[in-house]
C-alpha cells in the first residue's frame, strides 16, 4: 500500500529535529518516532502483510527517510528493533510480560536489543552457541555471552537466544527477555571505530536468574520463532540498502555535474558516464526486486527465500555502487565521514542478519520453488 502524503509528512516532521545533529542519540530517535505514531503505524495498519509482521511499504518509506538524515549507526539501531526484536514480542498475548514490554517499546518508553550472535561461535552458526538456560524450580538461569549486539549499551531489555538442552535440533533453543539491569548481567562496549549511534557491545550473563514468564513463546520454539522474524530483518536490510544506494548515486551525480575537467563538467566525460551508469543499472535492478519481494503477487516466493534474495542482492549491489561512487568522488570520498567511511560501515550489510554466503546457500535450497513459482501459479 503506497504511503499516504499525510503519513509521509508526519515522518519527515518527526525526523526534522535530528537533521542538524552530527550524531543524534538513537534512544531519542526511537522515542520521537514512537510518540509521533510512526512505529505503531508499521504494525497497526489493517493492510499490514502477515508474511512480514508489518507493513513493508511503510517500512520502506521510514527507512528511506531515516537514511536521508541520520548516521548509519542510528538507523541500524532502529532497524534491529523495528524489524526483528519488536515483532518477536508483538506475537505474545498483550497481558503477558512480553506483551506489556512490546507495548512499552512501541510507545517509546523503552528500547530493545536482539542478542543472537554468540561469544563462543561464529555468528552464522547459531546452533553451535554456548549461551544456555537451565531451569531451577520456577526460575530460569542464564549463562554465557553475546557479542556485537546492537543497542547493547543503552537498551533496557535484550531478547536472548539460548540453548535449553545439548544438540543442534531446532527445538533445543529458547528466546528469553532479559532486563539488562538484572543481577549477573554485564555490558561491555565493543572495540570498534564504526557505527556511531548503534551502541554496539558484548553482553555477559553470569548465572542471571529470571522467572519463567521471561520466556518468549514456547520454550522449544525459540529458534523457529527467531528464524521466522529474521526474514523481516532481511527484508529491511534490502530495502535500506536500496535507499542508501539511491541516495549516494544522487549525491555523486550532483557532484559530477558541478566538478569540471578541462572546462567541462565531469559528468560529460564518456568514461565517467559509463561507470556511473553501471552502478545505476545495479541499483535499478535492486529497486525492482524490492517491489517484487513484498508485492502480494500470487507467484510470490515464500518469505524465507524472498528475504534471502533481497538481502543478498542488497549487500552485493550496495558494495558495487559504493565502490564505483567512491572512485568517482576521488579524494573527497576520504574526508571525515566521507563515502569511504560509509563504504566501510556498509560492509555490515553482507554480514549482519546472515552472511551473503549463508544466504546464497538458502537461495539454492529454494531454487526449484523460485524457478517454478510463476509456472505453478499459472
mmCIF file with all atom_site columns, N, CA, C and O in Angstrom, residues 99-140:
data_model
loop_
_atom_site.group_PDB
_atom_site.id
_atom_site.type_symbol
_atom_site.label_atom_id
_atom_site.label_alt_id
_atom_site.label_comp_id
_atom_site.label_asym_id
_atom_site.label_entity_id
_atom_site.label_seq_id
_atom_site.pdbx_PDB_ins_code
_atom_site.Cartn_x
_atom_site.Cartn_y
_atom_site.Cartn_z
_atom_site.occupancy
_atom_site.B_iso_or_equiv
_atom_site.pdbx_formal_charge
_atom_site.auth_seq_id
_atom_site.auth_comp_id
_atom_site.auth_asym_id
_atom_site.auth_atom_id
_atom_site.pdbx_PDB_model_num
ATOM 1   N N  . UNK A 1 99  ? 4.207  -9.179  26.236 1.00 0.00 ? 99  UNK A N  1
ATOM 2   C CA . UNK A 1 99  ? 3.244  -8.320  25.566 1.00 0.00 ? 99  UNK A CA 1
ATOM 3   C C  . UNK A 1 99  ? 3.255  -6.904  26.110 1.00 0.00 ? 99  UNK A C  1
ATOM 4   O O  . UNK A 1 99  ? 3.181  -5.934  25.348 1.00 0.00 ? 99  UNK A O  1
ATOM 5   N N  . UNK A 1 100 ? 3.363  -6.775  27.429 1.00 0.00 ? 100 UNK A N  1
ATOM 6   C CA . UNK A 1 100 ? 3.426  -5.439  28.030 1.00 0.00 ? 100 UNK A CA 1
ATOM 7   C C  . UNK A 1 100 ? 4.722  -4.726  27.646 1.00 0.00 ? 100 UNK A C  1
ATOM 8   O O  . UNK A 1 100 ? 4.739  -3.510  27.414 1.00 0.00 ? 100 UNK A O  1
ATOM 9   N N  . UNK A 1 101 ? 5.808  -5.493  27.564 1.00 0.00 ? 101 UNK A N  1
ATOM 10  C CA . UNK A 1 101 ? 7.081  -4.908  27.143 1.00 0.00 ? 101 UNK A CA 1
ATOM 11  C C  . UNK A 1 101 ? 6.996  -4.411  25.708 1.00 0.00 ? 101 UNK A C  1
ATOM 12  O O  . UNK A 1 101 ? 7.514  -3.342  25.368 1.00 0.00 ? 101 UNK A O  1
ATOM 13  N N  . UNK A 1 102 ? 6.309  -5.184  24.861 1.00 0.00 ? 102 UNK A N  1
ATOM 14  C CA . UNK A 1 102 ? 6.114  -4.759  23.470 1.00 0.00 ? 102 UNK A CA 1
ATOM 15  C C  . UNK A 1 102 ? 5.344  -3.448  23.404 1.00 0.00 ? 102 UNK A C  1
ATOM 16  O O  . UNK A 1 102 ? 5.687  -2.547  22.622 1.00 0.00 ? 102 UNK A O  1
ATOM 17  N N  . UNK A 1 103 ? 4.318  -3.321  24.226 1.00 0.00 ? 103 UNK A N  1
ATOM 18  C CA . UNK A 1 103 ? 3.523  -2.088  24.228 1.00 0.00 ? 103 UNK A CA 1
ATOM 19  C C  . UNK A 1 103 ? 4.361  -0.893  24.674 1.00 0.00 ? 103 UNK A C  1
ATOM 20  O O  . UNK A 1 103 ? 4.269  0.199   24.109 1.00 0.00 ? 103 UNK A O  1
ATOM 21  N N  . UNK A 1 104 ? 5.207  -1.095  25.683 1.00 0.00 ? 104 UNK A N  1
ATOM 22  C CA . UNK A 1 104 ? 6.059  -0.010  26.159 1.00 0.00 ? 104 UNK A CA 1
ATOM 23  C C  . UNK A 1 104 ? 7.091  0.380   25.111 1.00 0.00 ? 104 UNK A C  1
ATOM 24  O O  . UNK A 1 104 ? 7.383  1.567   24.920 1.00 0.00 ? 104 UNK A O  1
ATOM 25  N N  . UNK A 1 105 ? 7.641  -0.606  24.412 1.00 0.00 ? 105 UNK A N  1
ATOM 26  C CA . UNK A 1 105 ? 8.615  -0.300  23.357 1.00 0.00 ? 105 UNK A CA 1
ATOM 27  C C  . UNK A 1 105 ? 7.944  0.435   22.201 1.00 0.00 ? 105 UNK A C  1
ATOM 28  O O  . UNK A 1 105 ? 8.502  1.398   21.656 1.00 0.00 ? 105 UNK A O  1
ATOM 29  N N  . UNK A 1 106 ? 6.753  0.007   21.827 1.00 0.00 ? 106 UNK A N  1
ATOM 30  C CA . UNK A 1 106 ? 6.034  0.670   20.740 1.00 0.00 ? 106 UNK A CA 1
ATOM 31  C C  . UNK A 1 106 ? 5.708  2.112   21.090 1.00 0.00 ? 106 UNK A C  1
ATOM 32  O O  . UNK A 1 106 ? 5.689  2.988   20.217 1.00 0.00 ? 106 UNK A O  1
ATOM 33  N N  . UNK A 1 107 ? 5.497  2.370   22.383 1.00 0.00 ? 107 UNK A N  1
ATOM 34  C CA . UNK A 1 107 ? 5.200  3.725   22.844 1.00 0.00 ? 107 UNK A CA 1
ATOM 35  C C  . UNK A 1 107 ? 6.452  4.561   23.072 1.00 0.00 ? 107 UNK A C  1
ATOM 36  O O  . UNK A 1 107 ? 6.352  5.738   23.422 1.00 0.00 ? 107 UNK A O  1
ATOM 37  N N  . UNK A 1 108 ? 7.631  3.970   22.881 1.00 0.00 ? 108 UNK A N  1
ATOM 38  C CA . UNK A 1 108 ? 8.884  4.708   23.050 1.00 0.00 ? 108 UNK A CA 1
ATOM 39  C C  . UNK A 1 108 ? 9.359  4.806   24.483 1.00 0.00 ? 108 UNK A C  1
ATOM 40  O O  . UNK A 1 108 ? 10.267 5.584   24.789 1.00 0.00 ? 108 UNK A O  1
ATOM 41  N N  . UNK A 1 109 ? 8.771  4.000   25.379 1.00 0.00 ? 109 UNK A N  1
ATOM 42  C CA . UNK A 1 109 ? 9.129  4.068   26.792 1.00 0.00 ? 109 UNK A CA 1
ATOM 43  C C  . UNK A 1 109 ? 10.358 3.233   27.130 1.00 0.00 ? 109 UNK A C  1
ATOM 44  O O  . UNK A 1 109 ? 10.935 3.387   28.215 1.00 0.00 ? 109 UNK A O  1
ATOM 45  N N  . UNK A 1 110 ? 10.758 2.336   26.236 1.00 0.00 ? 110 UNK A N  1
ATOM 46  C CA . UNK A 1 110 ? 11.972 1.558   26.434 1.00 0.00 ? 110 UNK A CA 1
ATOM 47  C C  . UNK A 1 110 ? 12.519 1.124   25.084 1.00 0.00 ? 110 UNK A C  1
ATOM 48  O O  . UNK A 1 110 ? 11.831 1.203   24.061 1.00 0.00 ? 110 UNK A O  1
ATOM 49  N N  . UNK A 1 111 ? 13.771 0.674   25.074 1.00 0.00 ? 111 UNK A N  1
ATOM 50  C CA . UNK A 1 111 ? 14.409 0.207   23.844 1.00 0.00 ? 111 UNK A CA 1
ATOM 51  C C  . UNK A 1 111 ? 14.893 -1.224  24.019 1.00 0.00 ? 111 UNK A C  1
ATOM 52  O O  . UNK A 1 111 ? 15.072 -1.712  25.144 1.00 0.00 ? 111 UNK A O  1
ATOM 53  N N  . UNK A 1 112 ? 15.120 -1.874  22.888 1.00 0.00 ? 112 UNK A N  1
ATOM 54  C CA . UNK A 1 112 ? 15.398 -3.302  22.863 1.00 0.00 ? 112 UNK A CA 1
ATOM 55  C C  . UNK A 1 112 ? 16.701 -3.609  22.138 1.00 0.00 ? 112 UNK A C  1
ATOM 56  O O  . UNK A 1 112 ? 17.131 -2.865  21.255 1.00 0.00 ? 112 UNK A O  1
ATOM 57  N N  . UNK A 1 113 ? 17.297 -4.728  22.514 1.00 0.00 ? 113 UNK A N  1
ATOM 58  C CA . UNK A 1 113 ? 18.433 -5.298  21.784 1.00 0.00 ? 113 UNK A CA 1
ATOM 59  C C  . UNK A 1 113 ? 18.076 -6.722  21.405 1.00 0.00 ? 113 UNK A C  1
ATOM 60  O O  . UNK A 1 113 ? 17.311 -7.393  22.113 1.00 0.00 ? 113 UNK A O  1
ATOM 61  N N  . UNK A 1 114 ? 18.609 -7.181  20.305 1.00 0.00 ? 114 UNK A N  1
ATOM 62  C CA . UNK A 1 114 ? 18.430 -8.569  19.876 1.00 0.00 ? 114 UNK A CA 1
ATOM 63  C C  . UNK A 1 114 ? 19.768 -9.269  20.016 1.00 0.00 ? 114 UNK A C  1
ATOM 64  O O  . UNK A 1 114 ? 20.734 -8.912  19.336 1.00 0.00 ? 114 UNK A O  1
ATOM 65  N N  . UNK A 1 115 ? 19.841 -10.273 20.899 1.00 0.00 ? 115 UNK A N  1
ATOM 66  C CA . UNK A 1 115 ? 21.115 -10.918 21.226 1.00 0.00 ? 115 UNK A CA 1
ATOM 67  C C  . UNK A 1 115 ? 21.104 -12.358 20.732 1.00 0.00 ? 115 UNK A C  1
ATOM 68  O O  . UNK A 1 115 ? 20.702 -13.279 21.454 1.00 0.00 ? 115 UNK A O  1
ATOM 69  N N  . UNK A 1 116 ? 21.548 -12.545 19.500 1.00 0.00 ? 116 UNK A N  1
ATOM 70  C CA . UNK A 1 116 ? 21.605 -13.887 18.915 1.00 0.00 ? 116 UNK A CA 1
ATOM 71  C C  . UNK A 1 116 ? 23.046 -14.354 18.728 1.00 0.00 ? 116 UNK A C  1
ATOM 72  O O  . UNK A 1 116 ? 23.384 -15.504 19.023 1.00 0.00 ? 116 UNK A O  1
ATOM 73  N N  . UNK A 1 117 ? 23.914 -13.482 18.230 1.00 0.00 ? 117 UNK A N  1
ATOM 74  C CA . UNK A 1 117 ? 25.303 -13.865 17.921 1.00 0.00 ? 117 UNK A CA 1
ATOM 75  C C  . UNK A 1 117 ? 26.057 -14.216 19.191 1.00 0.00 ? 117 UNK A C  1
ATOM 76  O O  . UNK A 1 117 ? 26.194 -13.391 20.087 1.00 0.00 ? 117 UNK A O  1
ATOM 77  N N  . UNK A 1 118 ? 26.541 -15.443 19.270 1.00 0.00 ? 118 UNK A N  1
ATOM 78  C CA . UNK A 1 118 ? 27.145 -15.945 20.498 1.00 0.00 ? 118 UNK A CA 1
ATOM 79  C C  . UNK A 1 118 ? 28.613 -15.575 20.602 1.00 0.00 ? 118 UNK A C  1
ATOM 80  O O  . UNK A 1 118 ? 29.309 -15.464 19.588 1.00 0.00 ? 118 UNK A O  1
ATOM 81  N N  . UNK A 1 119 ? 29.095 -15.424 21.822 1.00 0.00 ? 119 UNK A N  1
ATOM 82  C CA . UNK A 1 119 ? 30.512 -15.125 22.036 1.00 0.00 ? 119 UNK A CA 1
ATOM 83  C C  . UNK A 1 119 ? 31.401 -16.310 21.705 1.00 0.00 ? 119 UNK A C  1
ATOM 84  O O  . UNK A 1 119 ? 32.584 -16.144 21.403 1.00 0.00 ? 119 UNK A O  1
ATOM 85  N N  . UNK A 1 120 ? 30.851 -17.528 21.740 1.00 0.00 ? 120 UNK A N  1
ATOM 86  C CA . UNK A 1 120 ? 31.664 -18.729 21.585 1.00 0.00 ? 120 UNK A CA 1
ATOM 87  C C  . UNK A 1 120 ? 31.509 -19.411 20.229 1.00 0.00 ? 120 UNK A C  1
ATOM 88  O O  . UNK A 1 120 ? 31.989 -20.519 20.047 1.00 0.00 ? 120 UNK A O  1
ATOM 89  N N  . UNK A 1 121 ? 30.805 -18.775 19.283 1.00 0.00 ? 121 UNK A N  1
ATOM 90  C CA . UNK A 1 121 ? 30.586 -19.421 17.993 1.00 0.00 ? 121 UNK A CA 1
ATOM 91  C C  . UNK A 1 121 ? 30.488 -18.370 16.900 1.00 0.00 ? 121 UNK A C  1
ATOM 92  O O  . UNK A 1 121 ? 30.222 -17.206 17.173 1.00 0.00 ? 121 UNK A O  1
ATOM 93  N N  . UNK A 1 122 ? 30.687 -18.814 15.662 1.00 0.00 ? 122 UNK A N  1
ATOM 94  C CA . UNK A 1 122 ? 30.509 -17.914 14.530 1.00 0.00 ? 122 UNK A CA 1
ATOM 95  C C  . UNK A 1 122 ? 29.063 -17.457 14.473 1.00 0.00 ? 122 UNK A C  1
ATOM 96  O O  . UNK A 1 122 ? 28.135 -18.235 14.742 1.00 0.00 ? 122 UNK A O  1
ATOM 97  N N  . UNK A 1 123 ? 28.848 -16.194 14.135 1.00 0.00 ? 123 UNK A N  1
ATOM 98  C CA . UNK A 1 123 ? 27.504 -15.648 14.136 1.00 0.00 ? 123 UNK A CA 1
ATOM 99  C C  . UNK A 1 123 ? 26.554 -16.372 13.210 1.00 0.00 ? 123 UNK A C  1
ATOM 100 O O  . UNK A 1 123 ? 25.342 -16.420 13.461 1.00 0.00 ? 123 UNK A O  1
ATOM 101 N N  . UNK A 1 124 ? 27.059 -16.948 12.114 1.00 0.00 ? 124 UNK A N  1
ATOM 102 C CA . UNK A 1 124 ? 26.191 -17.631 11.161 1.00 0.00 ? 124 UNK A CA 1
ATOM 103 C C  . UNK A 1 124 ? 25.842 -19.047 11.598 1.00 0.00 ? 124 UNK A C  1
ATOM 104 O O  . UNK A 1 124 ? 25.022 -19.703 10.951 1.00 0.00 ? 124 UNK A O  1
ATOM 105 N N  . UNK A 1 125 ? 26.431 -19.522 12.698 1.00 0.00 ? 125 UNK A N  1
ATOM 106 C CA . UNK A 1 125 ? 26.178 -20.889 13.178 1.00 0.00 ? 125 UNK A CA 1
ATOM 107 C C  . UNK A 1 125 ? 25.498 -20.817 14.540 1.00 0.00 ? 125 UNK A C  1
ATOM 108 O O  . UNK A 1 125 ? 26.102 -21.069 15.580 1.00 0.00 ? 125 UNK A O  1
ATOM 109 N N  . UNK A 1 126 ? 24.218 -20.469 14.540 1.00 0.00 ? 126 UNK A N  1
ATOM 110 C CA . UNK A 1 126 ? 23.505 -20.273 15.793 1.00 0.00 ? 126 UNK A CA 1
ATOM 111 C C  . UNK A 1 126 ? 23.379 -21.562 16.593 1.00 0.00 ? 126 UNK A C  1
ATOM 112 O O  . UNK A 1 126 ? 23.330 -21.535 17.825 1.00 0.00 ? 126 UNK A O  1
ATOM 113 N N  . UNK A 1 127 ? 23.310 -22.713 15.925 1.00 0.00 ? 127 UNK A N  1
ATOM 114 C CA . UNK A 1 127 ? 23.122 -23.963 16.654 1.00 0.00 ? 127 UNK A CA 1
ATOM 115 C C  . UNK A 1 127 ? 24.369 -24.389 17.421 1.00 0.00 ? 127 UNK A C  1
ATOM 116 O O  . UNK A 1 127 ? 24.303 -25.334 18.206 1.00 0.00 ? 127 UNK A O  1
ATOM 117 N N  . UNK A 1 128 ? 25.490 -23.695 17.208 1.00 0.00 ? 128 UNK A N  1
ATOM 118 C CA . UNK A 1 128 ? 26.714 -24.020 17.948 1.00 0.00 ? 128 UNK A CA 1
ATOM 119 C C  . UNK A 1 128 ? 26.888 -23.146 19.192 1.00 0.00 ? 128 UNK A C  1
ATOM 120 O O  . UNK A 1 128 ? 27.931 -23.187 19.835 1.00 0.00 ? 128 UNK A O  1
ATOM 121 N N  . UNK A 1 129 ? 25.881 -22.366 19.535 1.00 0.00 ? 129 UNK A N  1
ATOM 122 C CA . UNK A 1 129 ? 26.020 -21.414 20.638 1.00 0.00 ? 129 UNK A CA 1
ATOM 123 C C  . UNK A 1 129 ? 26.247 -22.112 21.971 1.00 0.00 ? 129 UNK A C  1
ATOM 124 O O  . UNK A 1 129 ? 25.783 -23.228 22.211 1.00 0.00 ? 129 UNK A O  1
ATOM 125 N N  . UNK A 1 130 ? 26.993 -21.402 22.835 1.00 0.00 ? 130 UNK A N  1
ATOM 126 C CA . UNK A 1 130 ? 27.257 -21.919 24.174 1.00 0.00 ? 130 UNK A CA 1
ATOM 127 C C  . UNK A 1 130 ? 26.402 -21.259 25.239 1.00 0.00 ? 130 UNK A C  1
ATOM 128 O O  . UNK A 1 130 ? 26.315 -21.761 26.366 1.00 0.00 ? 130 UNK A O  1
ATOM 129 N N  . UNK A 1 131 ? 25.775 -20.136 24.924 1.00 0.00 ? 131 UNK A N  1
ATOM 130 C CA . UNK A 1 131 ? 24.890 -19.488 25.887 1.00 0.00 ? 131 UNK A CA 1
ATOM 131 C C  . UNK A 1 131 ? 23.718 -20.420 26.190 1.00 0.00 ? 131 UNK A C  1
ATOM 132 O O  . UNK A 1 131 ? 23.070 -20.925 25.271 1.00 0.00 ? 131 UNK A O  1
ATOM 133 N N  . UNK A 1 132 ? 23.437 -20.637 27.475 1.00 0.00 ? 132 UNK A N  1
ATOM 134 C CA . UNK A 1 132 ? 22.448 -21.658 27.823 1.00 0.00 ? 132 UNK A CA 1
ATOM 135 C C  . UNK A 1 132 ? 21.548 -21.187 28.970 1.00 0.00 ? 132 UNK A C  1
ATOM 136 O O  . UNK A 1 132 ? 21.919 -20.303 29.756 1.00 0.00 ? 132 UNK A O  1
ATOM 137 N N  . UNK A 1 133 ? 20.378 -21.792 29.018 1.00 0.00 ? 133 UNK A N  1
ATOM 138 C CA . UNK A 1 133 ? 19.486 -21.583 30.154 1.00 0.00 ? 133 UNK A CA 1
ATOM 139 C C  . UNK A 1 133 ? 19.189 -22.936 30.791 1.00 0.00 ? 133 UNK A C  1
ATOM 140 O O  . UNK A 1 133 ? 19.045 -23.952 30.101 1.00 0.00 ? 133 UNK A O  1
ATOM 141 N N  . UNK A 1 134 ? 19.119 -22.925 32.100 1.00 0.00 ? 134 UNK A N  1
ATOM 142 C CA . UNK A 1 134 ? 18.759 -24.117 32.858 1.00 0.00 ? 134 UNK A CA 1
ATOM 143 C C  . UNK A 1 134 ? 17.627 -23.747 33.803 1.00 0.00 ? 134 UNK A C  1
ATOM 144 O O  . UNK A 1 134 ? 17.539 -22.611 34.273 1.00 0.00 ? 134 UNK A O  1
ATOM 145 N N  . UNK A 1 135 ? 16.759 -24.718 34.076 1.00 0.00 ? 135 UNK A N  1
ATOM 146 C CA . UNK A 1 135 ? 15.629 -24.450 34.956 1.00 0.00 ? 135 UNK A CA 1
ATOM 147 C C  . UNK A 1 135 ? 15.948 -24.923 36.365 1.00 0.00 ? 135 UNK A C  1
ATOM 148 O O  . UNK A 1 135 ? 16.372 -26.052 36.576 1.00 0.00 ? 135 UNK A O  1
ATOM 149 N N  . UNK A 1 136 ? 15.733 -24.043 37.329 1.00 0.00 ? 136 UNK A N  1
ATOM 150 C CA . UNK A 1 136 ? 15.928 -24.346 38.748 1.00 0.00 ? 136 UNK A CA 1
ATOM 151 C C  . UNK A 1 136 ? 14.605 -24.054 39.452 1.00 0.00 ? 136 UNK A C  1
ATOM 152 O O  . UNK A 1 136 ? 14.337 -22.932 39.869 1.00 0.00 ? 136 UNK A O  1
ATOM 153 N N  . UNK A 1 137 ? 13.759 -25.086 39.525 1.00 0.00 ? 137 UNK A N  1
ATOM 154 C CA . UNK A 1 137 ? 12.428 -24.877 40.062 1.00 0.00 ? 137 UNK A CA 1
ATOM 155 C C  . UNK A 1 137 ? 11.611 -23.993 39.127 1.00 0.00 ? 137 UNK A C  1
ATOM 156 O O  . UNK A 1 137 ? 11.434 -24.313 37.957 1.00 0.00 ? 137 UNK A O  1
ATOM 157 N N  . UNK A 1 138 ? 11.119 -22.866 39.648 1.00 0.00 ? 138 UNK A N  1
ATOM 158 C CA . UNK A 1 138 ? 10.353 -21.937 38.816 1.00 0.00 ? 138 UNK A CA 1
ATOM 159 C C  . UNK A 1 138 ? 11.210 -20.768 38.333 1.00 0.00 ? 138 UNK A C  1
ATOM 160 O O  . UNK A 1 138 ? 10.694 -19.705 37.986 1.00 0.00 ? 138 UNK A O  1
ATOM 161 N N  . UNK A 1 139 ? 12.532 -20.998 38.315 1.00 0.00 ? 139 UNK A N  1
ATOM 162 C CA . UNK A 1 139 ? 13.473 -19.952 37.916 1.00 0.00 ? 139 UNK A CA 1
ATOM 163 C C  . UNK A 1 139 ? 14.321 -20.425 36.743 1.00 0.00 ? 139 UNK A C  1
ATOM 164 O O  . UNK A 1 139 ? 14.736 -21.587 36.687 1.00 0.00 ? 139 UNK A O  1
ATOM 165 N N  . UNK A 1 140 ? 14.589 -19.524 35.809 1.00 0.00 ? 140 UNK A N  1
ATOM 166 C CA . UNK A 1 140 ? 15.496 -19.790 34.694 1.00 0.00 ? 140 UNK A CA 1
ATOM 167 C C  . UNK A 1 140 ? 16.851 -19.176 35.011 1.00 0.00 ? 140 UNK A C  1
ATOM 168 O O  . UNK A 1 140 ? 16.927 -18.038 35.495 1.00 0.00 ? 140 UNK A O  1
#
